[in-house]
CSV table of C-alpha atoms in Angstrom, one decimal:
chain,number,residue,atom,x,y,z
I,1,UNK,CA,288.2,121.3,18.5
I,2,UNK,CA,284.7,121.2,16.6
I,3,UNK,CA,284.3,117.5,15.7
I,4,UNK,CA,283.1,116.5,11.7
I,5,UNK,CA,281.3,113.0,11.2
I,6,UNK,CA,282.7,111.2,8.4
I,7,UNK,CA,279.4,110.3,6.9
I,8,UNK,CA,280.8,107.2,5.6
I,9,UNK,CA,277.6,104.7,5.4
I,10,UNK,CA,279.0,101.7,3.9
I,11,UNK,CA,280.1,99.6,6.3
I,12,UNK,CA,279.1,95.8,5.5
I,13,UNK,CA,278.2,94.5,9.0
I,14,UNK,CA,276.6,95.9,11.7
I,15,UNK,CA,275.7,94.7,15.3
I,16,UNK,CA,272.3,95.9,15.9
I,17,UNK,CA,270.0,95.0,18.7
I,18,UNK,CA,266.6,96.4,18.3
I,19,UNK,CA,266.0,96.1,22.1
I,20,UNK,CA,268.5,98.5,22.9
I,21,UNK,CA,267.1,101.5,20.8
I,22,UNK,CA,263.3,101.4,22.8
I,23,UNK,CA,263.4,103.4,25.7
I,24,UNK,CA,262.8,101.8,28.6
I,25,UNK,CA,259.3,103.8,29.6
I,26,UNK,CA,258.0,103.6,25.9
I,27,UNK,CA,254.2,102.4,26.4
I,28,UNK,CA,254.6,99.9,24.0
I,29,UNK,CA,257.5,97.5,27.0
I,30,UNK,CA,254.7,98.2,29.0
I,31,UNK,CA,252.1,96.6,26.8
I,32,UNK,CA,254.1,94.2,25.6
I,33,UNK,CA,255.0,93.1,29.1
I,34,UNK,CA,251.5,92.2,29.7
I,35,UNK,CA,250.1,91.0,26.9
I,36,UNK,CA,250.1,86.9,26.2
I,37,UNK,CA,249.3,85.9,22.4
I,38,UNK,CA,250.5,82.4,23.2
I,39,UNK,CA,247.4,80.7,22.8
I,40,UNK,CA,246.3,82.7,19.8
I,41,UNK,CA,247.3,80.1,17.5
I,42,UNK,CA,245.7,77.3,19.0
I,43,UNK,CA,242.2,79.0,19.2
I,44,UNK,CA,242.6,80.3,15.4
I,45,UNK,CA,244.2,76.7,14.8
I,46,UNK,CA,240.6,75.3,13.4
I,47,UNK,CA,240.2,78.3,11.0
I,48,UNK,CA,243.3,77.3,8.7
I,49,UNK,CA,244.0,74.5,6.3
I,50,UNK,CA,246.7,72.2,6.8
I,51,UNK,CA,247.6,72.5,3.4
I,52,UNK,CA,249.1,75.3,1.3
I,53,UNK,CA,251.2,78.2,1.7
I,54,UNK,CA,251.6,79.2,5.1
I,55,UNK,CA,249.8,82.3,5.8
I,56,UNK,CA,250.5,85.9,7.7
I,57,UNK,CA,250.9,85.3,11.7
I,58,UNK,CA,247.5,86.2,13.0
I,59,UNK,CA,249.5,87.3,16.3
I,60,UNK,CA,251.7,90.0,14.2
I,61,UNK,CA,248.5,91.3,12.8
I,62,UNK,CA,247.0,91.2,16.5
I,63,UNK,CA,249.5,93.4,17.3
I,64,UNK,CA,249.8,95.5,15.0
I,65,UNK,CA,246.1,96.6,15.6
I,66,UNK,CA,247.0,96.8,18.8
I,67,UNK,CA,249.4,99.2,18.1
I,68,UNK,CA,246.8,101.3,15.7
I,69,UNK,CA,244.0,101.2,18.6
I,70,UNK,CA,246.9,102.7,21.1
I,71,UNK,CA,248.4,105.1,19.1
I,72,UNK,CA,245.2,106.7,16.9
I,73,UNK,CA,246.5,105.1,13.7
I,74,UNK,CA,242.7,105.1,12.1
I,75,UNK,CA,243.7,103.5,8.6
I,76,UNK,CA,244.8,100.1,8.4
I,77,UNK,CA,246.9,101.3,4.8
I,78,UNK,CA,248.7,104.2,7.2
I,79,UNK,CA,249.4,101.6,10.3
I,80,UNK,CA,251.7,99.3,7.7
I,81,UNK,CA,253.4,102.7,6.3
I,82,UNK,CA,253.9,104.0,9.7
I,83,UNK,CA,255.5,100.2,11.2
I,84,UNK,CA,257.9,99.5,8.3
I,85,UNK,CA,260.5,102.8,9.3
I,86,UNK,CA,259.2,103.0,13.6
I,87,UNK,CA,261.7,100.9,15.6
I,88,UNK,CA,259.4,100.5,18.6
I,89,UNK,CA,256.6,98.9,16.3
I,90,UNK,CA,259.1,97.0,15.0
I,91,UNK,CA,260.1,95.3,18.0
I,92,UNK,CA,256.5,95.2,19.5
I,93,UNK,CA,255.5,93.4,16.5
I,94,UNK,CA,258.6,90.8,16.7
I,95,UNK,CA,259.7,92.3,13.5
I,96,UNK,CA,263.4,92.5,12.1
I,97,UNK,CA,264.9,95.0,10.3
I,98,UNK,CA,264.5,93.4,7.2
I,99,UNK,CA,261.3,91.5,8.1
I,100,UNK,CA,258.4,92.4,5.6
I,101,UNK,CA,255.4,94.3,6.7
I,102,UNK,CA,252.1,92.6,5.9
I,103,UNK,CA,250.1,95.1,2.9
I,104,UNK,CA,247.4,96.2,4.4
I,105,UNK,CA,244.9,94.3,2.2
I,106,UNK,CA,245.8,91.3,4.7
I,107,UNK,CA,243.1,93.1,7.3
I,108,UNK,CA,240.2,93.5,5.4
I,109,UNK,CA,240.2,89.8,4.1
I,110,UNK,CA,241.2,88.3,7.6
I,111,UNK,CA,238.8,90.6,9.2
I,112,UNK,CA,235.9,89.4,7.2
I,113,UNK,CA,236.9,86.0,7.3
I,114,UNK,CA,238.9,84.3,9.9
I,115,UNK,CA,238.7,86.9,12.2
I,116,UNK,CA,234.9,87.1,12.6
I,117,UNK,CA,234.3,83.5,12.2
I,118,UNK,CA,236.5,82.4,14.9
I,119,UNK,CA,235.4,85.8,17.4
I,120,UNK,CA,238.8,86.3,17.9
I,121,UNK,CA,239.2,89.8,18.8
I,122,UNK,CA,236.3,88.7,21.4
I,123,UNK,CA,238.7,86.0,22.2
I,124,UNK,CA,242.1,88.8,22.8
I,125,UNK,CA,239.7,91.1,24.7
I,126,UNK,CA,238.9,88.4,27.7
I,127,UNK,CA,242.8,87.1,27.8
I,128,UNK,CA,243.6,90.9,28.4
I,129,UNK,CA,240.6,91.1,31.0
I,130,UNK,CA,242.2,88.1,32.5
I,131,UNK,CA,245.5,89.4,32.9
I,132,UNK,CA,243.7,92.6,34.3
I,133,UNK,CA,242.0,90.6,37.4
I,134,UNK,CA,245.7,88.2,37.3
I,135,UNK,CA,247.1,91.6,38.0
I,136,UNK,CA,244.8,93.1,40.8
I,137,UNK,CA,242.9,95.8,38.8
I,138,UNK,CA,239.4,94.1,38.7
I,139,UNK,CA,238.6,94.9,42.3
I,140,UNK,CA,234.3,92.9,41.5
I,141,UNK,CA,232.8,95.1,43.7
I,142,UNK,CA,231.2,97.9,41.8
I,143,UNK,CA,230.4,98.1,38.6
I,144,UNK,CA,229.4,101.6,36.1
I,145,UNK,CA,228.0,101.1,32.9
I,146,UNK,CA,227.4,103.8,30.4
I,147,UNK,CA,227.2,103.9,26.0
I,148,UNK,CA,228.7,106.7,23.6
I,149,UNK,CA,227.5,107.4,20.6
I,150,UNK,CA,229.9,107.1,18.0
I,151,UNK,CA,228.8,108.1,14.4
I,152,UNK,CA,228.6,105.9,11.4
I,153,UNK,CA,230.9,106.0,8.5
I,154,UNK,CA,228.2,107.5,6.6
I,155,UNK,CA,227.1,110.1,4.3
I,156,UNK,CA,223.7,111.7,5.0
I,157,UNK,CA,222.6,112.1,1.2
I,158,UNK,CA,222.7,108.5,1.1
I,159,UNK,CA,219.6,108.2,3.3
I,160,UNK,CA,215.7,108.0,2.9
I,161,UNK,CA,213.5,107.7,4.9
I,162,UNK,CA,212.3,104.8,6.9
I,163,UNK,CA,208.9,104.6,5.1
I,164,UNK,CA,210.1,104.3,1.7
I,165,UNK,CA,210.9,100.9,-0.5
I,166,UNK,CA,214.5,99.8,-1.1
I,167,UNK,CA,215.0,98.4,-4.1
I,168,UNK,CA,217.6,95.5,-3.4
I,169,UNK,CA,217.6,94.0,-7.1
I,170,UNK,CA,219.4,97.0,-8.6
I,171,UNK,CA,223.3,97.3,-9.1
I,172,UNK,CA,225.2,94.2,-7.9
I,173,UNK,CA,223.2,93.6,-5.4
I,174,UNK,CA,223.6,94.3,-1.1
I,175,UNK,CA,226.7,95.0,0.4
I,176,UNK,CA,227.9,93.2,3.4
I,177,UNK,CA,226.6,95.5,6.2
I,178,UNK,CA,223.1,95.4,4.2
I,179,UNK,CA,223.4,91.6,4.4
I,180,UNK,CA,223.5,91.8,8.0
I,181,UNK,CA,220.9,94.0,8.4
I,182,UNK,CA,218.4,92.2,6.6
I,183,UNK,CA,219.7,88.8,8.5
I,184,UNK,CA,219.0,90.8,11.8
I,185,UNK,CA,215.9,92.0,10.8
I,186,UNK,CA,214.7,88.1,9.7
I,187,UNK,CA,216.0,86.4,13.2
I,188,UNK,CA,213.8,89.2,15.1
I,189,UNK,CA,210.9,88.6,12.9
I,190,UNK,CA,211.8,85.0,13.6
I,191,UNK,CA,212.1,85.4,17.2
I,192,UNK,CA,209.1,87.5,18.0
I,193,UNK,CA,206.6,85.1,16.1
I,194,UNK,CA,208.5,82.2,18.2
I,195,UNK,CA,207.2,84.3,21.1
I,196,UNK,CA,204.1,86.0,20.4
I,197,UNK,CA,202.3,86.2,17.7
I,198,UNK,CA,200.9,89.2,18.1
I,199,UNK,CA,203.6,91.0,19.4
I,200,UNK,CA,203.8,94.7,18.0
I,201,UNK,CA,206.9,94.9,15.1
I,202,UNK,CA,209.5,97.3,16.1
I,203,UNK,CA,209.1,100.8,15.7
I,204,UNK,CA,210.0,102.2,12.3
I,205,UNK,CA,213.2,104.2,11.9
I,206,UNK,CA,212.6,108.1,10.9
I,207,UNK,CA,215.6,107.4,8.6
I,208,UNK,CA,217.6,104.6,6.6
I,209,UNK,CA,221.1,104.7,5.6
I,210,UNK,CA,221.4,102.8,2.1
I,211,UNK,CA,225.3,101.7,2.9
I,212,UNK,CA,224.4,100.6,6.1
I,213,UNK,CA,221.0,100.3,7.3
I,214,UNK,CA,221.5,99.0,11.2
I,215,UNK,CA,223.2,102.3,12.2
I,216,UNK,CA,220.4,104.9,13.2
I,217,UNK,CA,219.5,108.5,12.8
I,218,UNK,CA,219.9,110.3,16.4
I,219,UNK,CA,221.2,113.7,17.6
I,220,UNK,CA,223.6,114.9,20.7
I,221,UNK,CA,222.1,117.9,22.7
I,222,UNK,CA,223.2,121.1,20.8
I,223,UNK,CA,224.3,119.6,17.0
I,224,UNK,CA,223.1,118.1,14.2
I,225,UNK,CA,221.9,114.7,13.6
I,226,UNK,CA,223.8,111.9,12.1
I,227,UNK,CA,223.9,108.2,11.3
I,228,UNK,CA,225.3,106.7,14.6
I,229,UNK,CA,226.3,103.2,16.5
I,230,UNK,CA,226.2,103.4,20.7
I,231,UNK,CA,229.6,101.3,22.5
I,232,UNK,CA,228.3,100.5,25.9
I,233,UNK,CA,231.3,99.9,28.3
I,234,UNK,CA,230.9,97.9,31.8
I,235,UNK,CA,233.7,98.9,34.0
I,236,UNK,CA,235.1,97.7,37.1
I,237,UNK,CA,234.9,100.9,39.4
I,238,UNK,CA,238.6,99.9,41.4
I,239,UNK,CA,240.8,101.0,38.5
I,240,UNK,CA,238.2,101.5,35.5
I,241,UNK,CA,239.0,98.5,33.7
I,242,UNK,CA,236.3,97.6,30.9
I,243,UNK,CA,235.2,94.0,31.8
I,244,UNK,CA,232.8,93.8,28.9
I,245,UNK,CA,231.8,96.0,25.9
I,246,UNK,CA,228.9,96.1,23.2
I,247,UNK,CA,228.6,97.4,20.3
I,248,UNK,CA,224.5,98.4,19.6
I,249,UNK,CA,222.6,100.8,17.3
I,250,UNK,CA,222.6,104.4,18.7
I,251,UNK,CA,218.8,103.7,20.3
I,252,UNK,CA,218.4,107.6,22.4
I,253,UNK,CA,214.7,106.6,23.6
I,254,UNK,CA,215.8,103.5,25.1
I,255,UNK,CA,218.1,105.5,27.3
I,256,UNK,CA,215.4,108.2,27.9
I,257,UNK,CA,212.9,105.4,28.6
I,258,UNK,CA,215.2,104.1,31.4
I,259,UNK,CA,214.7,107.4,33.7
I,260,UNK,CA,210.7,107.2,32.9
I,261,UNK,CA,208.5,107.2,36.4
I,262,UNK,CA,206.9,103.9,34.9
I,263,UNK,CA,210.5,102.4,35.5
I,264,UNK,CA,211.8,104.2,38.3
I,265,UNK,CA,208.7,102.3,39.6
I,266,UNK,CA,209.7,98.6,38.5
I,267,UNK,CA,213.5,99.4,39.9
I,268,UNK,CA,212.0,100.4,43.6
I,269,UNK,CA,208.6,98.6,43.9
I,270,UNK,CA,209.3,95.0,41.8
I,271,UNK,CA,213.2,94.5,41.9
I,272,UNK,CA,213.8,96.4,45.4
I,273,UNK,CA,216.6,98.4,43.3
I,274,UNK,CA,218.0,101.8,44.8
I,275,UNK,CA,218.0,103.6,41.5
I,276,UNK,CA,220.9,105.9,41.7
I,277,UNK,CA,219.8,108.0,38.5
I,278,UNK,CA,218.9,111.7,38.2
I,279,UNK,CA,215.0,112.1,38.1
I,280,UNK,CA,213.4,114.4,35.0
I,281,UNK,CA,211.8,116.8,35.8
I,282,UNK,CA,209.3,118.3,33.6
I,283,UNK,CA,207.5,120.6,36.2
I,284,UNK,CA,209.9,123.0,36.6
I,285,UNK,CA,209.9,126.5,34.8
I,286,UNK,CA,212.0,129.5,33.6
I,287,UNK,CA,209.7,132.1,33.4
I,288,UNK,CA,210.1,133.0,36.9
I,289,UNK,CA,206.4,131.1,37.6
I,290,UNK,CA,205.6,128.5,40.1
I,291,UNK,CA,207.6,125.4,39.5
I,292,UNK,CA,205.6,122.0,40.4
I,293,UNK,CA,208.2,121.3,43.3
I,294,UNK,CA,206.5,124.5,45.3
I,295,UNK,CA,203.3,123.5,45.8
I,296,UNK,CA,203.0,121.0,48.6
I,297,UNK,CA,201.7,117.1,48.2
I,298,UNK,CA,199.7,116.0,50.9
I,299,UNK,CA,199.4,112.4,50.4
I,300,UNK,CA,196.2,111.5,52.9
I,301,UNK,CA,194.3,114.2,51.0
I,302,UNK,CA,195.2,113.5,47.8
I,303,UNK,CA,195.5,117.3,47.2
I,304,UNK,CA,198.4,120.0,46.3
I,305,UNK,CA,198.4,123.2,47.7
I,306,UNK,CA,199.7,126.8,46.4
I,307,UNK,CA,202.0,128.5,47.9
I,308,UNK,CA,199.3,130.8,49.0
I,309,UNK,CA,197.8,127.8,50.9
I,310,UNK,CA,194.8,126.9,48.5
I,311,UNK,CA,194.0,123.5,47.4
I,312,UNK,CA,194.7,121.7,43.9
I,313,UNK,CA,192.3,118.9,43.5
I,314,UNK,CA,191.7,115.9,40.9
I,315,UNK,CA,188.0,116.4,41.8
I,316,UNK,CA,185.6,118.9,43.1
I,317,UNK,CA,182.8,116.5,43.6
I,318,UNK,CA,182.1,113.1,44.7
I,319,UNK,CA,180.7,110.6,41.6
I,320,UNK,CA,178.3,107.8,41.6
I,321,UNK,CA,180.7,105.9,40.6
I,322,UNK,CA,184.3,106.2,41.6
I,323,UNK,CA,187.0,107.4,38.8
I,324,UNK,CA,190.7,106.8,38.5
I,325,UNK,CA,190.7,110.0,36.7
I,326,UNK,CA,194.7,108.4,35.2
I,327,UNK,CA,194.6,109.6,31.9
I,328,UNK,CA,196.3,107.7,28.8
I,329,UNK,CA,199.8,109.1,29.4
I,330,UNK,CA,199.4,107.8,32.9
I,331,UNK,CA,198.8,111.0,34.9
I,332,UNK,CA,196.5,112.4,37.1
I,333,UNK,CA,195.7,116.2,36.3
I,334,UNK,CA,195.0,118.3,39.2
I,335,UNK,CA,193.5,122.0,39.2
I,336,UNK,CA,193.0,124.9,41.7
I,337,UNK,CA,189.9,126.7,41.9
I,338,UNK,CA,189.4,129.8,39.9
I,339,UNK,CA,187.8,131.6,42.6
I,340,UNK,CA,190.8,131.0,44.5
I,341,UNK,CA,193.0,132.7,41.5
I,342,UNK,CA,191.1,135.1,40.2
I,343,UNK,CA,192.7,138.8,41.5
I,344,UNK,CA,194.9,136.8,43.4
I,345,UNK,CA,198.4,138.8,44.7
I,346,UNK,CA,200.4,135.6,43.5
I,347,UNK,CA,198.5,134.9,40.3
I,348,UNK,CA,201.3,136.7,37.8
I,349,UNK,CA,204.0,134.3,39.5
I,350,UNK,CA,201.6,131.0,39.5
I,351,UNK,CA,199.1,131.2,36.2
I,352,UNK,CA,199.4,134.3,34.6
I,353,UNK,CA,198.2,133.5,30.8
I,354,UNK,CA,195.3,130.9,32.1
I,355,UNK,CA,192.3,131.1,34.3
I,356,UNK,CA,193.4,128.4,36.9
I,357,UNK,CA,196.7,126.4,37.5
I,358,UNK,CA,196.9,123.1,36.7
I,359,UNK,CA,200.0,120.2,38.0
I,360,UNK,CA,200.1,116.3,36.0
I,361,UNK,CA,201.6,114.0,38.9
I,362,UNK,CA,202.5,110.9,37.5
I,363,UNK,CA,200.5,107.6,39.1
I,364,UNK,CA,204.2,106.4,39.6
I,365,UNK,CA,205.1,109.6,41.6
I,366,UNK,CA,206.0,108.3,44.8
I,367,UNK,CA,208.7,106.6,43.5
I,368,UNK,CA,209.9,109.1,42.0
I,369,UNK,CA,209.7,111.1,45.1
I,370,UNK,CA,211.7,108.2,46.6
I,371,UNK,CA,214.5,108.4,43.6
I,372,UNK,CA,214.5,112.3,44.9
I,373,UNK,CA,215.7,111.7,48.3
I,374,UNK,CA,217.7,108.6,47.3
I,375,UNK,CA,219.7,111.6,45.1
I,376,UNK,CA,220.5,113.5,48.4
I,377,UNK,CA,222.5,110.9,49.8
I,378,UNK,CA,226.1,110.5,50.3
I,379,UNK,CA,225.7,107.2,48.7
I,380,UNK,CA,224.2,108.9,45.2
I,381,UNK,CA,226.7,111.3,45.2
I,382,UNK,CA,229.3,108.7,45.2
I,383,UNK,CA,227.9,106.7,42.4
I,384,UNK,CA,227.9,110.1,40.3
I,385,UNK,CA,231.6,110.3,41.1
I,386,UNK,CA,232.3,106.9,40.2
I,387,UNK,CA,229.9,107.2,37.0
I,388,UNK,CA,232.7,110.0,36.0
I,389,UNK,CA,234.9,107.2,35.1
I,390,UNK,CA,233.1,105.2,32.5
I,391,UNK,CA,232.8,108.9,30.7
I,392,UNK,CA,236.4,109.9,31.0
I,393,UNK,CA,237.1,106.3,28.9
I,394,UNK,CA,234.6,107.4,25.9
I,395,UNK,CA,236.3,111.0,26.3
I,396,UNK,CA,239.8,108.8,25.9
I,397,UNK,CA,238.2,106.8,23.3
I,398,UNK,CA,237.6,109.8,21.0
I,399,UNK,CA,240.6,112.4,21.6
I,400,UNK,CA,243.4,110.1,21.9
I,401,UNK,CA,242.2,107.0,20.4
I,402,UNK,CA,240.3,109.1,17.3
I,403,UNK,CA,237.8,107.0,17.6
I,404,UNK,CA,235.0,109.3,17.3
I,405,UNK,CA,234.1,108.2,13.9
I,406,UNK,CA,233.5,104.2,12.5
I,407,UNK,CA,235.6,103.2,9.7
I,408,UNK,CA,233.7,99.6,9.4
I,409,UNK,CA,230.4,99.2,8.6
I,410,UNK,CA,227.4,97.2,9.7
I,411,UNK,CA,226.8,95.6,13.3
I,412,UNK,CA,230.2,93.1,13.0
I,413,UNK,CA,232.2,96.2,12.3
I,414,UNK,CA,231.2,98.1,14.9
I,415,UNK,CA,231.6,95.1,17.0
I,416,UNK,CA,235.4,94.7,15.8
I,417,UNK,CA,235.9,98.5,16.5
I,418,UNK,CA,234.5,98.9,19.6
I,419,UNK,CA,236.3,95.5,21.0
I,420,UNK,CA,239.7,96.5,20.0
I,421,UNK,CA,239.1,99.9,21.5
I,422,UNK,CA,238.7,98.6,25.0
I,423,UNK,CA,241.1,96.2,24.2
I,424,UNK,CA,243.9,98.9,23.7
I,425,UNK,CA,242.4,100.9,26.4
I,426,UNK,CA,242.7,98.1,28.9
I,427,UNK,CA,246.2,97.2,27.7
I,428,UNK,CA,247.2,101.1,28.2
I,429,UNK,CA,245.8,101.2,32.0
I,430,UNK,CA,247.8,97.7,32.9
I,431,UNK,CA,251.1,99.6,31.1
I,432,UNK,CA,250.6,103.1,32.8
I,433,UNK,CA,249.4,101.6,36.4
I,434,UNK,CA,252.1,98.5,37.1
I,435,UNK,CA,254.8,99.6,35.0
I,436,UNK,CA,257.9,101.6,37.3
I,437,UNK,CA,258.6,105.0,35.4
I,438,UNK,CA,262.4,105.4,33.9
I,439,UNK,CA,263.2,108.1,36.6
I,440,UNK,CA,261.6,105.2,39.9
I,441,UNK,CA,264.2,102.8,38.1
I,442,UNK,CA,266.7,105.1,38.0
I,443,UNK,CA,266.2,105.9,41.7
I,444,UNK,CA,266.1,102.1,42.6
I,445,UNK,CA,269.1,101.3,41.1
I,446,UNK,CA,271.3,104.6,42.3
């Protein structure tokens, strides 16, 4: 007999454990089981009065974030819509039913206020990193550390460029990420006179973003540029947990600068550093001509030589007195003879639009040569393996998490976004590594 529900709805009473209605493999028992707010209160303890109304838990808005971070709920305004009806946020949240979800206007003040002076989402991160090593997943043995660029929440008709004066005095006046600009911008003026005076200012940006000046103009290989901030993760390579994160101005020449032959040099010659780190390479070619790697080096004659076996030299006769010949981009520029190239067989594979061929080698080349074999190593192949890691987090970070755009803005709100991030992305490893699945349970139990 086909069965009818009553729809009846108005019983008075009703026994109703929220518990019971959370599956047992939901990510959020998992979280929940590891995370510890208890001494929340006590380090946000100084930042309240004594006196007065009592205010929102600052652990239910922890976790509530938390549960934004996990779950890709971007806007603050959606996270309280999407809590008030979700059972599971409910309980992770230590809601009731008829509990009362804080409005969303609760953030932004906290966050600008209590949140920031106190550092506590700085604070929550390390008590999560703590339970991480508690629970065996911080192996201290290897480290990766890599940033992403993650773009501003900017529009690019608001910016000028970096050579042209803002006028500060019009409207009402800076907004808060301008503030912190221009008290960034005094401490390092501050600092470097404290160090030397004549110390060279920092280069000027190309371009300036009027709502918030500290994020910086850069471009990702194969799109357009954009106002950007860079969230630099430091991983522990047994089970990827992030044991420290930073939140810094998208600088690309700094990370260009790092594989320069001038540092390569430092790393292997002053530190004793095995620099693990693909070399660049601007000798080689793809019009089917010579690269630089085929002509051979020979070190006691200080001389290349062609594949056709004639020499490249830096000089063709001896001087009076002796010369470096290092030019200013720290090179030293050496060139084949043209009697050896003129109606040459190989000369349409070697120079083909000039008289003679000519090679740059870098005055730091041998270590760069050393980088080179260091990259044909087991070793180096490992580190590129293990390297994969910190990039599959940024890859998380932006598909699952959303976070591939900043909805704060200036240096403290990239700061609160980027800590939260690894926050929840460290909460979500401990959950889905140390957590039994509902079907190993079910086997355990049977």
């Amino acid at each position: 007999m086909m069965g009818q529900r009553s729809g009846d709805q108005d019983r008075l009473f009703y026994t109703f454990n929220l518990d019971d209605h959370i599956p047992k493999d939901h990510l959020l028992r998992g979280i929940n089981h590891f995370f510890d707010a208890g001494d929340l209160r006590k380090h946000m303890a100084p930042f309240y009065s004594h006196t007065g109304r009592p205010s929102i838990d600052p652990e239910l808005m922890i976790r509530m974030l938390i549960i934004g971070y996990c779950f890709g709920i971007r806007s603050e305004r959606r996270l309280c819509e999407e809590v008030h009806p979700n059972l599971a946020y409910r309980w992770f949240c230590r809601l009731g039913l008829d509990d009362a979800v804080p409005d969303h206007s609760t953030f932004s003040k906290n966050r600008h206020g209590r949140f920031r002076d106190s550092d506590m989402l700085r604070h929550v991160f390390e008590s999560v990193l703590r339970r991480c090593m508690k629970e065996g997943l911080v192996g201290g043995e290897g480290f990766a550390i890599d940033a992403s660029v993650i773009k501003a929440d900017a529009n690019r008709t608001r910016g000028i460029a970096g050579t042209e004066t803002i006028d500060r005095s019009r409207g009402e006046g800076p907004s808060r990420a301008v503030r912190e600009y221009l008290a960034t911008l005094d401490e390092n003026d501050d600092d470097a006179h404290a160090v030397d005076a004549s110390q060279e200012p920092a280069t000027q940006p190309k371009n300036i973003l009027l709502t918030d000046p500290a994020a910086r103009w850069t471009a990702a290989p194969g799109g357009p540029a954009f106002y950007a901030y860079s969230t630099n993760y430091l991983i522990d390579l047994h089970a990827g947990i992030i044991v420290d994160v930073e939140a810094t101005p998208a600088y690309r020449t700094q990370e260009v600068n790092s594989t320069t032959a001038s540092m390569l040099a430092w790393m292997i010659n002053d530190k004793a550093i095995e620099p693990q780190v693909p070399v660049w390479e601007k000798g080689a070619r793809s019009d089917e001509t010579f690269s630089n790697s085929e002509f051979q080096w020979l070190e006691q004659s200080n001389k290349y030589r062609c594949p056709a076996g004639h020499a490249l030299r830096s000089e063709r006769r001896p001087f009076k007195s002796p010369r470096t010949h290092i030019t200013k981009a720290n090179t030293v520029v050496y060139r084949s003879n043209q009697l050896d190239c003129t109606g040459r067989v190989l000369k349409n594979q070697c120079c083909p639009n000039t008289p003679i061929r000519k090679i740059a080698r870098s005055v730091y080349e041998s270590a760069r040569d050393k980088v080179r074999a260091i990259a044909k190593t087991p070793a180096y192949r490992q580190s590129r393996k293990d390297r994969k890691k910190v990039e599959i987090l940024f890859a998380h970070l932006k598909r699952v998490m959303k976070l591939d755009r900043l909805r704060l803005r200036g240096p403290s709100g990239a700061h609160d976004e980027f800590l939260l991030a690894a926050t929840a992305q460290n909460l979500r490893r401990m959950a889905k590594w140390l957590m039994p699945k509902q079907e190993e349970v079910k086997n355990a139990s049977a």
